[in-house]
Amino acid sequence: MNIQHSLTIALTKGRILDETLPLLAAVGIEPTEDLESSRKLIISTTVSSIQLVVLRGSDVPTYVRHGAADLGVAGKDMLLEFGGDGIYEPLDLGIARCRLMTAAPKGRSLSCNSRRIRVATKFLNVARAHYARKGVNADLIKLYGSMELAPLMGLADEIVDIVDTGKTLAENGMEAREEIAEISSRLIVNKAAMRTRHSSVMALIDALSTVLKERGMLAGE
Ligand code: PRP
């Protein structure tokens, strides 16, 4: 892989990092220290022209859109909520798969027939678009975590949240209702970097696609 330009890749701790590092390692990019235990936010790699920055998931699209990072790995949920102009999304990495869903307490009759419902979520834009498509009047309540608690405590009628195993919903007497989107992590690229550092960005995209293809993980194949 021929990376002539310096490139900064934005990652986020947790499942995305755990599943991205093996892909980067397969193309010869390894952090020079343990990202999970280190408190450093800028980490060099075994490829001298490539550095990693570790951010909150919701900040990855922002860093890449503004060109503070050239590339990033972000969940489709974050891209639907915070993505947009200034970002290319050339590769579905097929990792950190889950679903973005509405959910409500088990058996509680659905709200979609009611004229107005209260919805707790951290995905305000996604939720607004979803309920508008359905013609449901939704009062959105922004939360930053533990969304499942909101209907149980009478704060909301339903939630819009990520469902992976479904365990959190089940253990809190809730059930998934409607699927809004299937989620996986995407490689994203700053549009200006795609022009000014084209050969290096493309070398990285091509190397990662080859690894995904070899592992049978390339979307649409
Ligand atoms: C996410 C999501 C759900 C849970 C779903 O929470 O918000 O609460 O995972 O996973 P499951 O279907 O496998 O139970 P996360 O742990 O990221 O924390 P959060 O509450 O801060 O969003």
Short mmCIF file of C-alpha atoms and ligand atoms in Angstrom, two decimals:
data_model
loop_
_atom_site.label_atom_id
_atom_site.label_comp_id
_atom_site.label_asym_id
_atom_site.label_seq_id
_atom_site.Cartn_x
_atom_site.Cartn_y
_atom_site.Cartn_z
CA MET A 1 0.00 0.00 0.00
CA ASN A 2 1.50 3.28 -1.11
CA ILE A 3 0.51 6.08 1.28
CA GLN A 4 2.49 9.20 0.33
CA HIS A 5 0.33 11.83 2.03
CA SER A 6 -0.16 12.09 5.76
CA LEU A 7 -3.60 10.82 6.70
CA THR A 8 -5.57 11.07 9.93
CA ILE A 9 -8.21 8.41 10.59
CA ALA A 10 -10.91 9.05 13.23
CA LEU A 11 -12.10 6.05 15.24
CA THR A 12 -14.33 5.56 18.23
CA LYS A 13 -13.77 3.32 21.27
CA GLY A 14 -15.87 0.21 21.85
CA ARG A 15 -17.26 -2.23 19.33
CA ILE A 16 -16.35 -0.15 16.27
CA LEU A 17 -12.72 0.09 17.39
CA ASP A 18 -12.59 -3.62 18.29
CA GLU A 19 -13.82 -4.59 14.83
CA THR A 20 -11.92 -1.92 12.87
CA LEU A 21 -8.45 -2.62 14.29
CA PRO A 22 -8.23 -6.14 12.77
CA LEU A 23 -9.17 -4.69 9.35
CA LEU A 24 -6.51 -1.97 9.66
CA ALA A 25 -3.98 -4.57 10.86
CA ALA A 26 -4.74 -6.67 7.79
CA VAL A 27 -3.65 -3.77 5.57
CA GLY A 28 -0.53 -3.19 7.69
CA ILE A 29 -1.73 -0.33 9.90
CA GLU A 30 -1.32 -1.01 13.62
CA PRO A 31 -1.42 1.50 16.47
CA THR A 32 1.88 1.86 18.28
CA GLU A 33 0.10 1.61 21.63
CA ASP A 34 -2.97 -0.04 23.10
CA LEU A 35 -5.88 2.22 22.19
CA GLU A 36 -8.27 0.81 24.79
CA SER A 37 -5.97 1.41 27.74
CA SER A 38 -4.17 4.55 26.53
CA ARG A 39 -5.55 7.99 27.42
CA LYS A 40 -3.79 9.49 24.41
CA LEU A 41 -6.16 10.88 21.78
CA ILE A 42 -3.68 11.00 18.89
CA ILE A 43 -1.94 7.73 18.23
CA SER A 44 0.77 6.99 15.71
CA THR A 45 0.77 3.77 13.72
CA THR A 46 3.23 1.39 12.13
CA VAL A 47 2.70 3.38 8.90
CA SER A 48 4.51 6.63 9.62
CA SER A 49 2.20 8.73 7.40
CA ILE A 50 -0.96 7.50 9.15
CA GLN A 51 -2.18 8.58 12.60
CA LEU A 52 -5.34 7.68 14.45
CA VAL A 53 -7.54 9.94 16.58
CA VAL A 54 -10.01 8.52 19.07
CA LEU A 55 -13.32 10.38 19.40
CA ARG A 56 -16.88 9.94 20.57
CA GLY A 57 -18.92 8.22 17.86
CA SER A 58 -21.13 11.24 17.35
CA ASP A 59 -18.06 13.46 16.75
CA VAL A 60 -16.48 11.32 13.99
CA PRO A 61 -18.68 12.71 11.15
CA THR A 62 -18.00 16.27 12.40
CA TYR A 63 -14.20 15.84 12.38
CA VAL A 64 -14.31 14.31 8.90
CA ARG A 65 -16.76 16.86 7.48
CA HIS A 66 -14.51 19.73 8.61
CA GLY A 67 -11.34 17.99 7.41
CA ALA A 68 -9.83 17.78 10.92
CA ALA A 69 -9.63 14.07 10.13
CA ASP A 70 -9.24 12.87 6.53
CA LEU A 71 -11.06 9.60 7.08
CA GLY A 72 -13.13 7.98 9.78
CA VAL A 73 -15.08 4.92 10.73
CA ALA A 74 -18.60 5.79 11.82
CA GLY A 75 -21.81 3.88 12.46
CA LYS A 76 -24.52 4.46 9.86
CA ASP A 77 -26.68 5.64 12.78
CA MET A 78 -24.24 8.49 13.42
CA LEU A 79 -24.11 9.30 9.70
CA LEU A 80 -27.90 9.40 9.42
CA GLU A 81 -28.01 11.68 12.45
CA PHE A 82 -24.89 13.84 12.05
CA GLY A 83 -23.56 13.12 8.55
CA GLY A 84 -24.24 14.93 5.32
CA ASP A 85 -22.38 17.44 3.18
CA GLY A 86 -18.62 17.24 2.94
CA ILE A 87 -18.42 13.49 3.48
CA TYR A 88 -18.08 10.55 1.08
CA GLU A 89 -19.08 7.12 2.29
CA PRO A 90 -17.13 4.82 -0.05
CA LEU A 91 -17.12 1.56 1.91
CA ASP A 92 -19.54 -0.40 4.07
CA LEU A 93 -17.19 -2.23 6.44
CA GLY A 94 -19.99 -4.60 7.46
CA ILE A 95 -18.95 -4.41 11.12
CA ALA A 96 -20.76 -3.40 14.33
CA ARG A 97 -24.07 -4.44 12.79
CA CYS A 98 -27.31 -3.59 14.57
CA ARG A 99 -30.67 -1.97 13.84
CA LEU A 100 -32.13 1.45 14.54
CA MET A 101 -35.65 0.83 15.80
CA THR A 102 -38.62 2.24 17.60
CA ALA A 103 -39.47 0.40 20.79
CA ALA A 104 -42.15 0.57 23.45
CA PRO A 105 -43.16 -1.25 26.63
CA LYS A 106 -44.37 -4.78 25.82
CA GLY A 107 -48.03 -4.98 25.02
CA ARG A 108 -48.66 -1.26 25.40
CA SER A 109 -50.99 -0.37 22.57
CA LEU A 110 -49.43 1.62 19.88
CA SER A 111 -49.20 5.07 19.88
CA CYS A 112 -49.14 5.43 16.08
CA ASN A 113 -52.89 5.78 16.09
CA SER A 114 -52.76 8.46 18.73
CA ARG A 115 -52.62 12.03 17.61
CA ARG A 116 -49.49 12.88 19.54
CA ILE A 117 -46.78 10.76 21.13
CA ARG A 118 -43.69 11.49 23.19
CA VAL A 119 -40.50 9.90 21.91
CA ALA A 120 -37.21 9.77 23.80
CA THR A 121 -34.06 9.43 21.71
CA LYS A 122 -30.57 10.65 21.04
CA PHE A 123 -31.34 10.42 17.30
CA LEU A 124 -33.47 13.55 16.96
CA ASN A 125 -33.04 14.04 13.20
CA VAL A 126 -33.65 10.37 12.40
CA ALA A 127 -36.70 10.25 14.67
CA ARG A 128 -38.13 13.51 13.29
CA ALA A 129 -37.87 12.18 9.72
CA HIS A 130 -39.32 8.77 10.66
CA TYR A 131 -42.44 10.11 12.39
CA ALA A 132 -42.94 12.77 9.72
CA ARG A 133 -42.92 10.02 7.05
CA LYS A 134 -45.60 8.21 9.01
CA GLY A 135 -47.61 11.36 9.58
CA VAL A 136 -47.37 10.93 13.36
CA ASN A 137 -47.10 13.98 15.58
CA ALA A 138 -44.13 13.23 17.79
CA ASP A 139 -42.79 15.37 20.62
CA LEU A 140 -39.11 14.47 20.72
CA ILE A 141 -37.21 14.38 23.99
CA LYS A 142 -33.43 14.41 23.67
CA LEU A 143 -31.60 11.94 25.91
CA TYR A 144 -27.94 10.95 25.94
CA GLY A 145 -28.21 7.31 27.06
CA SER A 146 -30.30 4.63 28.78
CA MET A 147 -33.23 5.44 26.50
CA GLU A 148 -35.05 2.28 27.63
CA LEU A 149 -35.69 3.91 30.98
CA ALA A 150 -37.78 6.76 29.57
CA PRO A 151 -41.06 4.88 28.88
CA LEU A 152 -40.70 2.95 32.15
CA MET A 153 -40.52 6.19 34.12
CA GLY A 154 -43.34 7.88 32.24
CA LEU A 155 -41.06 10.29 30.42
CA ALA A 156 -41.97 9.02 26.93
CA ASP A 157 -44.36 6.66 25.11
CA GLU A 158 -41.67 5.12 22.94
CA ILE A 159 -38.01 5.39 22.07
CA VAL A 160 -35.85 5.40 18.97
CA ASP A 161 -32.64 3.53 19.70
CA ILE A 162 -30.07 1.00 18.58
CA VAL A 163 -31.04 -2.65 19.03
CA ASP A 164 -28.28 -5.22 18.83
CA THR A 165 -29.04 -8.46 20.72
CA GLY A 166 -32.37 -7.11 22.02
CA LYS A 167 -31.27 -7.96 25.57
CA THR A 168 -31.58 -4.42 26.94
CA LEU A 169 -35.16 -4.13 25.65
CA ALA A 170 -36.12 -7.59 26.95
CA GLU A 171 -34.64 -7.01 30.39
CA ASN A 172 -36.62 -3.80 30.72
CA GLY A 173 -39.99 -5.16 29.59
CA MET A 174 -39.81 -3.45 26.21
CA GLU A 175 -40.20 -4.69 22.65
CA ALA A 176 -38.94 -3.51 19.29
CA ARG A 177 -41.68 -2.13 17.04
CA GLU A 178 -40.53 -0.68 13.71
CA GLU A 179 -37.18 -0.91 11.98
CA ILE A 180 -35.94 2.47 10.79
CA ALA A 181 -32.57 1.40 9.35
CA GLU A 182 -30.08 -1.42 9.29
CA ILE A 183 -26.81 -0.18 10.74
CA SER A 184 -23.19 -1.07 10.09
CA SER A 185 -19.99 0.94 10.23
CA ARG A 186 -18.85 2.87 7.18
CA LEU A 187 -15.51 4.22 6.09
CA ILE A 188 -16.03 7.92 5.52
CA VAL A 189 -13.77 10.38 3.71
CA ASN A 190 -13.54 14.16 3.72
CA LYS A 191 -14.45 15.36 0.22
CA ALA A 192 -11.52 17.78 -0.04
CA ALA A 193 -9.07 15.08 1.14
CA MET A 194 -10.43 12.79 -1.56
CA ARG A 195 -9.24 15.39 -4.12
CA THR A 196 -6.00 16.62 -2.55
CA ARG A 197 -4.78 13.24 -1.22
CA HIS A 198 -6.47 11.12 -3.82
CA SER A 199 -3.80 8.49 -4.43
CA SER A 200 -3.25 7.81 -0.72
CA VAL A 201 -6.95 7.76 0.15
CA MET A 202 -7.68 5.45 -2.79
CA ALA A 203 -4.78 3.16 -1.85
CA LEU A 204 -6.30 2.77 1.61
CA ILE A 205 -9.85 2.24 0.28
CA ASP A 206 -8.60 -0.35 -2.23
CA ALA A 207 -6.57 -2.21 0.38
CA LEU A 208 -9.53 -2.33 2.78
CA SER A 209 -11.91 -3.47 -0.01
CA THR A 210 -9.52 -6.29 -0.87
CA VAL A 211 -9.46 -7.45 2.76
CA LEU A 212 -13.27 -7.25 2.99
CA LYS A 213 -13.60 -9.20 -0.26
CA GLU A 214 -11.19 -11.90 0.95
CA ARG A 215 -13.22 -12.22 4.15
CA GLY A 216 -16.55 -12.29 2.29
CA MET A 217 -17.55 -9.07 4.07
CA LEU A 218 -17.90 -6.71 1.11
CA ALA A 219 -21.48 -5.42 0.96
CA GLY A 220 -23.33 -6.37 -2.21
CA GLU A 221 -20.94 -9.23 -3.11
C1 PRP B 1 -26.86 0.64 23.17
C2 PRP B 1 -28.30 1.02 22.87
C3 PRP B 1 -29.08 0.05 23.70
C4 PRP B 1 -28.18 -1.18 23.73
C5 PRP B 1 -28.70 -2.21 22.77
O1 PRP B 1 -26.52 1.26 24.35
O2 PRP B 1 -28.54 2.37 23.20
O3 PRP B 1 -29.28 0.56 25.00
O4 PRP B 1 -26.87 -0.77 23.31
O5 PRP B 1 -27.95 -3.37 22.78
P1 PRP B 1 -28.65 -4.80 22.97
O6 PRP B 1 -29.80 -4.87 21.99
O7 PRP B 1 -27.57 -5.79 22.61
O8 PRP B 1 -29.10 -4.92 24.38
P2 PRP B 1 -25.03 1.56 24.77
O9 PRP B 1 -24.52 0.41 25.55
O10 PRP B 1 -24.24 1.95 23.57
O11 PRP B 1 -25.22 2.78 25.76
P3 PRP B 1 -26.20 4.06 25.73
O12 PRP B 1 -27.36 3.71 26.61
O13 PRP B 1 -25.33 5.13 26.30
O14 PRP B 1 -26.61 4.36 24.31
#
